[in-house]
Amino acid sequence: MKKAISTITILSFCFLMQLGCSKSDSTSTPTPTTPGGNTSGCSTAVPGSLFKEVKTLLANNCVSCHNPDGQMPTVNFRDNCVIQSKASLIKQRAVDLGNMPPTGPLSQNDKDKITAWVTAGGRVTD
């Protein structure tokens, strides 16, 4: 009985922590995670060719879940600033680990596009 109560307590704590971390504040600025680390101006920046290719592949493979109405509404891949701020995570999950998208791994060509973009700096302008 004590083991069941402990397990329920731990699971409840984890759930509450996840819930607290997943809430999005629409007034907050995304935390930069890209090389260079600055997201200022990303919403008005002219997209570079590498970024355009990555945004297209995200639209084709990821936006169905990663949008305000999808399964992952806190990560909106329709927003250039969000894409830029998540550059390293996108590469890690889709290229290095290969566990995104959940429908199956990306083609090697798409993985190469992500890698080239992140290596170039992972910015909207790249």
PDB file of C-alpha atoms in Angstrom:
ATOM      1  CA  MET A   1       0.000   0.000   0.000  1.00  0.00           C
ATOM      2  CA  LYS A   2       2.838   2.413   0.888  1.00  0.00           C
ATOM      3  CA  LYS A   3       4.495   1.644  -2.441  1.00  0.00           C
ATOM      4  CA  ALA A   4       1.288   2.495  -4.332  1.00  0.00           C
ATOM      5  CA  ILE A   5       0.879   5.778  -2.457  1.00  0.00           C
ATOM      6  CA  SER A   6       4.528   6.681  -3.110  1.00  0.00           C
ATOM      7  CA  THR A   7       4.138   5.902  -6.792  1.00  0.00           C
ATOM      8  CA  ILE A   8       0.974   7.999  -7.049  1.00  0.00           C
ATOM      9  CA  THR A   9       2.682  10.870  -5.213  1.00  0.00           C
ATOM     10  CA  ILE A  10       5.688  10.781  -7.539  1.00  0.00           C
ATOM     11  CA  LEU A  11       3.517  10.596 -10.651  1.00  0.00           C
ATOM     12  CA  SER A  12       1.364  13.481  -9.413  1.00  0.00           C
ATOM     13  CA  PHE A  13       4.454  15.579  -8.763  1.00  0.00           C
ATOM     14  CA  CYS A  14       5.831  14.830 -12.244  1.00  0.00           C
ATOM     15  CA  PHE A  15       2.485  15.688 -13.828  1.00  0.00           C
ATOM     16  CA  LEU A  16       2.311  19.008 -11.983  1.00  0.00           C
ATOM     17  CA  MET A  17       5.904  19.847 -12.937  1.00  0.00           C
ATOM     18  CA  GLN A  18       5.176  19.073 -16.596  1.00  0.00           C
ATOM     19  CA  LEU A  19       1.997  21.123 -16.481  1.00  0.00           C
ATOM     20  CA  GLY A  20       3.828  24.078 -14.969  1.00  0.00           C
ATOM     21  CA  CYS A  21       6.602  23.880 -17.547  1.00  0.00           C
ATOM     22  CA  SER A  22       4.275  23.574 -20.510  1.00  0.00           C
ATOM     23  CA  LYS A  23       2.237  26.714 -19.858  1.00  0.00           C
ATOM     24  CA  SER A  24       2.976  29.390 -22.400  1.00  0.00           C
ATOM     25  CA  ASP A  25       3.009  33.097 -21.707  1.00  0.00           C
ATOM     26  CA  SER A  26       2.145  34.896 -24.937  1.00  0.00           C
ATOM     27  CA  THR A  27       4.103  37.950 -23.814  1.00  0.00           C
ATOM     28  CA  SER A  28       7.360  36.127 -23.203  1.00  0.00           C
ATOM     29  CA  THR A  29      10.212  35.991 -25.667  1.00  0.00           C
ATOM     30  CA  PRO A  30      11.427  32.537 -26.716  1.00  0.00           C
ATOM     31  CA  THR A  31      14.643  31.472 -25.025  1.00  0.00           C
ATOM     32  CA  PRO A  32      17.404  31.524 -27.625  1.00  0.00           C
ATOM     33  CA  THR A  33      19.042  28.145 -28.126  1.00  0.00           C
ATOM     34  CA  THR A  34      20.744  28.763 -31.429  1.00  0.00           C
ATOM     35  CA  PRO A  35      24.378  29.510 -32.083  1.00  0.00           C
ATOM     36  CA  GLY A  36      24.561  33.281 -31.805  1.00  0.00           C
ATOM     37  CA  GLY A  37      21.662  33.043 -29.341  1.00  0.00           C
ATOM     38  CA  ASN A  38      19.715  36.159 -30.345  1.00  0.00           C
ATOM     39  CA  THR A  39      16.095  36.073 -31.495  1.00  0.00           C
ATOM     40  CA  SER A  40      15.668  39.847 -31.696  1.00  0.00           C
ATOM     41  CA  GLY A  41      14.472  40.899 -35.115  1.00  0.00           C
ATOM     42  CA  CYS A  42      13.685  37.350 -36.222  1.00  0.00           C
ATOM     43  CA  SER A  43      10.015  38.172 -36.867  1.00  0.00           C
ATOM     44  CA  THR A  44      10.905  40.913 -39.351  1.00  0.00           C
ATOM     45  CA  ALA A  45      14.071  39.375 -40.787  1.00  0.00           C
ATOM     46  CA  VAL A  46      14.162  38.365 -44.432  1.00  0.00           C
ATOM     47  CA  PRO A  47      14.339  34.548 -44.408  1.00  0.00           C
ATOM     48  CA  GLY A  48      17.465  33.029 -45.883  1.00  0.00           C
ATOM     49  CA  SER A  49      17.473  30.073 -48.260  1.00  0.00           C
ATOM     50  CA  LEU A  50      18.464  27.478 -45.624  1.00  0.00           C
ATOM     51  CA  PHE A  51      15.755  28.705 -43.252  1.00  0.00           C
ATOM     52  CA  LYS A  52      13.145  28.599 -46.028  1.00  0.00           C
ATOM     53  CA  GLU A  53      14.029  24.973 -46.771  1.00  0.00           C
ATOM     54  CA  VAL A  54      13.794  24.026 -43.093  1.00  0.00           C
ATOM     55  CA  LYS A  55      10.510  25.895 -42.645  1.00  0.00           C
ATOM     56  CA  THR A  56       9.068  24.065 -45.666  1.00  0.00           C
ATOM     57  CA  LEU A  57      10.086  20.664 -44.304  1.00  0.00           C
ATOM     58  CA  LEU A  58       8.663  21.577 -40.883  1.00  0.00           C
ATOM     59  CA  ALA A  59       5.412  22.619 -42.585  1.00  0.00           C
ATOM     60  CA  ASN A  60       5.289  19.270 -44.398  1.00  0.00           C
ATOM     61  CA  ASN A  61       6.261  17.064 -41.435  1.00  0.00           C
ATOM     62  CA  CYS A  62       5.793  18.840 -38.114  1.00  0.00           C
ATOM     63  CA  VAL A  63       3.224  21.657 -38.166  1.00  0.00           C
ATOM     64  CA  SER A  64       0.299  19.251 -37.914  1.00  0.00           C
ATOM     65  CA  CYS A  65       1.255  18.780 -34.235  1.00  0.00           C
ATOM     66  CA  HIS A  66       3.430  21.848 -33.558  1.00  0.00           C
ATOM     67  CA  ASN A  67       0.850  24.633 -33.894  1.00  0.00           C
ATOM     68  CA  PRO A  68      -1.505  26.452 -31.505  1.00  0.00           C
ATOM     69  CA  ASP A  69      -4.303  23.937 -32.180  1.00  0.00           C
ATOM     70  CA  GLY A  70      -2.133  20.797 -32.351  1.00  0.00           C
ATOM     71  CA  GLN A  71      -0.884  18.232 -29.865  1.00  0.00           C
ATOM     72  CA  MET A  72       2.113  20.463 -29.017  1.00  0.00           C
ATOM     73  CA  PRO A  73       0.572  23.962 -28.909  1.00  0.00           C
ATOM     74  CA  THR A  74       3.436  25.462 -26.891  1.00  0.00           C
ATOM     75  CA  VAL A  75       5.842  24.932 -29.821  1.00  0.00           C
ATOM     76  CA  ASN A  76       4.402  26.718 -32.849  1.00  0.00           C
ATOM     77  CA  PHE A  77       6.458  25.917 -35.956  1.00  0.00           C
ATOM     78  CA  ARG A  78       4.440  28.471 -37.944  1.00  0.00           C
ATOM     79  CA  ASP A  79       6.353  31.204 -36.084  1.00  0.00           C
ATOM     80  CA  ASN A  80       9.824  32.052 -37.440  1.00  0.00           C
ATOM     81  CA  CYS A  81      11.082  33.131 -34.000  1.00  0.00           C
ATOM     82  CA  VAL A  82      10.013  29.833 -32.436  1.00  0.00           C
ATOM     83  CA  ILE A  83      11.733  27.878 -35.199  1.00  0.00           C
ATOM     84  CA  GLN A  84      14.925  29.892 -34.704  1.00  0.00           C
ATOM     85  CA  SER A  85      14.817  29.498 -30.916  1.00  0.00           C
ATOM     86  CA  LYS A  86      14.374  25.731 -31.259  1.00  0.00           C
ATOM     87  CA  ALA A  87      17.078  25.161 -33.912  1.00  0.00           C
ATOM     88  CA  SER A  88      19.312  22.988 -31.720  1.00  0.00           C
ATOM     89  CA  LEU A  89      16.350  21.002 -30.391  1.00  0.00           C
ATOM     90  CA  ILE A  90      14.970  20.460 -33.899  1.00  0.00           C
ATOM     91  CA  LYS A  91      18.331  19.058 -34.996  1.00  0.00           C
ATOM     92  CA  GLN A  92      18.664  16.917 -31.898  1.00  0.00           C
ATOM     93  CA  ARG A  93      15.202  15.371 -32.151  1.00  0.00           C
ATOM     94  CA  ALA A  94      14.858  15.051 -35.954  1.00  0.00           C
ATOM     95  CA  VAL A  95      18.467  14.389 -36.979  1.00  0.00           C
ATOM     96  CA  ASP A  96      20.585  13.125 -34.071  1.00  0.00           C
ATOM     97  CA  LEU A  97      17.970  11.036 -32.247  1.00  0.00           C
ATOM     98  CA  GLY A  98      15.639  10.530 -35.206  1.00  0.00           C
ATOM     99  CA  ASN A  99      12.564  10.319 -32.958  1.00  0.00           C
ATOM    100  CA  MET A 100      10.708  13.161 -34.662  1.00  0.00           C
ATOM    101  CA  PRO A 101       8.391  13.206 -36.401  1.00  0.00           C
ATOM    102  CA  PRO A 102       6.592  10.309 -34.724  1.00  0.00           C
ATOM    103  CA  THR A 103       5.326   9.113 -38.127  1.00  0.00           C
ATOM    104  CA  GLY A 104       8.861   8.068 -39.029  1.00  0.00           C
ATOM    105  CA  PRO A 105      12.313   9.474 -39.600  1.00  0.00           C
ATOM    106  CA  LEU A 106      12.943  12.266 -42.070  1.00  0.00           C
ATOM    107  CA  SER A 107      14.731  11.559 -45.329  1.00  0.00           C
ATOM    108  CA  GLN A 108      18.492  11.972 -45.300  1.00  0.00           C
ATOM    109  CA  ASN A 109      18.048  14.971 -47.604  1.00  0.00           C
ATOM    110  CA  ASP A 110      15.779  16.677 -45.037  1.00  0.00           C
ATOM    111  CA  LYS A 111      18.188  15.833 -42.206  1.00  0.00           C
ATOM    112  CA  ASP A 112      21.005  17.379 -44.233  1.00  0.00           C
ATOM    113  CA  LYS A 113      18.965  20.586 -44.683  1.00  0.00           C
ATOM    114  CA  ILE A 114      18.443  20.901 -40.926  1.00  0.00           C
ATOM    115  CA  THR A 115      22.105  20.200 -40.214  1.00  0.00           C
ATOM    116  CA  ALA A 116      23.276  22.759 -42.792  1.00  0.00           C
ATOM    117  CA  TRP A 117      20.947  25.411 -41.353  1.00  0.00           C
ATOM    118  CA  VAL A 118      22.028  24.819 -37.733  1.00  0.00           C
ATOM    119  CA  THR A 119      25.703  24.709 -38.738  1.00  0.00           C
ATOM    120  CA  ALA A 120      25.258  28.046 -40.529  1.00  0.00           C
ATOM    121  CA  GLY A 121      23.903  29.575 -37.311  1.00  0.00           C
ATOM    122  CA  GLY A 122      20.284  28.424 -37.105  1.00  0.00           C
ATOM    123  CA  ARG A 123      18.900  31.895 -37.740  1.00  0.00           C
ATOM    124  CA  VAL A 124      15.978  33.078 -39.849  1.00  0.00           C
ATOM    125  CA  THR A 125      18.458  34.909 -42.063  1.00  0.00           C
ATOM    126  CA  ASP A 126      20.608  31.811 -42.742  1.00  0.00           C
TER     127      ASP A 126
END
